[in-house]
């Protein structure tokens, strides 16, 4: 029987996961259809009843369902439990297991595509939303030395910093403004943008979360926004001779991690990259 897999989110017109996951399934000769399941929040529970009884075998989960899925699966992996969000569901027997591959995908991309090992490094993380939380936990697990969280809404950054301080003391939250950014920018080796600033059709597509003249040259700048590939932050960092990593790498690696959980096979990385780049018109 053909396996049914897919991505669950709303809206989904922007998602390129079906392109690179279907390409990987086809390449590995796995008889499966990878769907784009655009499910409104009110319909999520009944959708879960369907996938329990059908020949569903796994799914990615994206905005706005990652937190709600925590309650709807039967079991959580340690990372999904820690982050409080599910971005990957695996059906094992008749049980649905929720995983979170955003953090592990982020770290794999850093190491594989930027040759950057976060161990012992000082990091500025811009944003305090769902992706930021997964990334912060993964960075702490990778034994970074210091973490500064800069967020537009300081309260939200403070809340995240307080949670993280329970596992690592060297965590601070600051406002996302020029004056507050000056100190960490003189001190860090890695800058990560995990806000929606710079995203096509997002709240502020033409802006950079850090003023161009403040970006140091001796850092790695990782923007997890992947559309456009060259965000205003990436363009500014390049102008300042900093090393850069775009968001496509995290996207593909969280997908690679998911593919490996669903199939117990090594993911065909080159095939997935080619399909993702084609879908984005790169
Ligand atoms: P989220 O939970 O809604 O968090 C959004 C974050 O962006 C918050 O920190 C928010 O600050 C900040 N923000 C939004 N608009 C802003 C603006 N105009 N000025 C300043 N800050 C602003 O979203 P998320 O799930 O974490 O996703 C964030 C971004 O990461 C999205 O662009 C998403 O596409 C991308 N992402 C990429 C990957 C990947 O694999 N590459 C994976 C996950 C997410 P406040 O707290 O002040 O509202």
PDB file of N, CA, C and O in Angstrom, residues 114 191 215-222 234 237-238 240-245:
ATOM      1  N   UNK A 114      28.917  25.427   7.286  1.00  0.00           N
ATOM      2  CA  UNK A 114      29.749  26.585   7.631  1.00  0.00           C
ATOM      3  C   UNK A 114      31.000  26.145   8.387  1.00  0.00           C
ATOM      4  O   UNK A 114      31.779  26.997   8.823  1.00  0.00           O
ATOM      5  N   UNK A 191      26.158  34.986  15.103  1.00  0.00           N
ATOM      6  CA  UNK A 191      24.920  35.769  15.172  1.00  0.00           C
ATOM      7  C   UNK A 191      23.851  34.987  14.405  1.00  0.00           C
ATOM      8  O   UNK A 191      24.089  34.592  13.255  1.00  0.00           O
ATOM      9  N   UNK A 215      27.593  45.201  11.957  1.00  0.00           N
ATOM     10  CA  UNK A 215      27.924  43.770  11.796  1.00  0.00           C
ATOM     11  C   UNK A 215      29.441  43.604  11.739  1.00  0.00           C
ATOM     12  O   UNK A 215      30.101  44.139  10.842  1.00  0.00           O
ATOM     13  N   UNK A 216      30.012  42.862  12.708  1.00  0.00           N
ATOM     14  CA  UNK A 216      31.472  42.693  12.694  1.00  0.00           C
ATOM     15  C   UNK A 216      31.916  41.772  11.564  1.00  0.00           C
ATOM     16  O   UNK A 216      31.117  40.985  11.059  1.00  0.00           O
ATOM     17  N   UNK A 217      33.188  41.864  11.186  1.00  0.00           N
ATOM     18  CA  UNK A 217      33.679  41.038  10.069  1.00  0.00           C
ATOM     19  C   UNK A 217      34.114  39.650  10.547  1.00  0.00           C
ATOM     20  O   UNK A 217      34.153  38.714   9.772  1.00  0.00           O
ATOM     21  N   UNK A 218      34.413  39.539  11.849  1.00  0.00           N
ATOM     22  CA  UNK A 218      35.004  38.282  12.329  1.00  0.00           C
ATOM     23  C   UNK A 218      33.963  37.348  12.962  1.00  0.00           C
ATOM     24  O   UNK A 218      34.212  36.736  13.992  1.00  0.00           O
ATOM     25  N   UNK A 219      32.765  37.311  12.376  1.00  0.00           N
ATOM     26  CA  UNK A 219      31.704  36.453  12.925  1.00  0.00           C
ATOM     27  C   UNK A 219      31.089  35.627  11.789  1.00  0.00           C
ATOM     28  O   UNK A 219      31.276  35.936  10.611  1.00  0.00           O
ATOM     29  N   UNK A 220      30.311  34.598  12.217  1.00  0.00           N
ATOM     30  CA  UNK A 220      29.445  33.897  11.263  1.00  0.00           C
ATOM     31  C   UNK A 220      28.029  34.422  11.474  1.00  0.00           C
ATOM     32  O   UNK A 220      27.530  34.441  12.606  1.00  0.00           O
ATOM     33  N   UNK A 221      27.398  34.874  10.403  1.00  0.00           N
ATOM     34  CA  UNK A 221      26.014  35.356  10.476  1.00  0.00           C
ATOM     35  C   UNK A 221      25.120  34.314   9.809  1.00  0.00           C
ATOM     36  O   UNK A 221      25.268  34.021   8.625  1.00  0.00           O
ATOM     37  N   UNK A 222      24.191  33.749  10.617  1.00  0.00           N
ATOM     38  CA  UNK A 222      23.275  32.724  10.098  1.00  0.00           C
ATOM     39  C   UNK A 222      21.856  33.289  10.158  1.00  0.00           C
ATOM     40  O   UNK A 222      21.338  33.561  11.239  1.00  0.00           O
ATOM     41  N   UNK A 234      21.847  38.941   5.326  1.00  0.00           N
ATOM     42  CA  UNK A 234      22.932  38.200   4.664  1.00  0.00           C
ATOM     43  C   UNK A 234      23.707  39.140   3.725  1.00  0.00           C
ATOM     44  O   UNK A 234      24.940  39.138   3.692  1.00  0.00           O
ATOM     45  N   UNK A 237      25.839  41.453   5.841  1.00  0.00           N
ATOM     46  CA  UNK A 237      26.971  40.734   6.454  1.00  0.00           C
ATOM     47  C   UNK A 237      28.062  40.494   5.410  1.00  0.00           C
ATOM     48  O   UNK A 237      29.254  40.639   5.699  1.00  0.00           O
ATOM     49  N   UNK A 238      27.648  40.133   4.192  1.00  0.00           N
ATOM     50  CA  UNK A 238      28.630  39.896   3.127  1.00  0.00           C
ATOM     51  C   UNK A 238      29.416  41.173   2.807  1.00  0.00           C
ATOM     52  O   UNK A 238      30.625  41.142   2.631  1.00  0.00           O
ATOM     53  N   UNK A 240      30.161  43.414   4.773  1.00  0.00           N
ATOM     54  CA  UNK A 240      31.109  43.676   5.863  1.00  0.00           C
ATOM     55  C   UNK A 240      32.155  42.563   5.988  1.00  0.00           C
ATOM     56  O   UNK A 240      32.840  42.474   7.005  1.00  0.00           O
ATOM     57  N   UNK A 241      32.193  41.670   4.990  1.00  0.00           N
ATOM     58  CA  UNK A 241      33.173  40.562   4.966  1.00  0.00           C
ATOM     59  C   UNK A 241      33.002  39.543   6.073  1.00  0.00           C
ATOM     60  O   UNK A 241      33.955  38.869   6.465  1.00  0.00           O
ATOM     61  N   UNK A 242      31.786  39.447   6.637  1.00  0.00           N
ATOM     62  CA  UNK A 242      31.527  38.382   7.622  1.00  0.00           C
ATOM     63  C   UNK A 242      31.220  37.094   6.863  1.00  0.00           C
ATOM     64  O   UNK A 242      30.834  37.133   5.692  1.00  0.00           O
ATOM     65  N   UNK A 243      31.396  35.940   7.526  1.00  0.00           N
ATOM     66  CA  UNK A 243      30.972  34.665   6.918  1.00  0.00           C
ATOM     67  C   UNK A 243      29.448  34.581   7.048  1.00  0.00           C
ATOM     68  O   UNK A 243      28.871  35.100   8.017  1.00  0.00           O
ATOM     69  N   UNK A 244      28.808  33.926   6.097  1.00  0.00           N
ATOM     70  CA  UNK A 244      27.343  33.868   6.136  1.00  0.00           C
ATOM     71  C   UNK A 244      26.831  32.451   5.883  1.00  0.00           C
ATOM     72  O   UNK A 244      27.480  31.651   5.211  1.00  0.00           O
ATOM     73  N   UNK A 245      25.637  32.188   6.453  1.00  0.00           N
ATOM     74  CA  UNK A 245      24.926  30.933   6.187  1.00  0.00           C
ATOM     75  C   UNK A 245      23.441  31.281   6.101  1.00  0.00           C
ATOM     76  O   UNK A 245      22.894  31.918   7.009  1.00  0.00           O
TER      77      UNK A 245
END
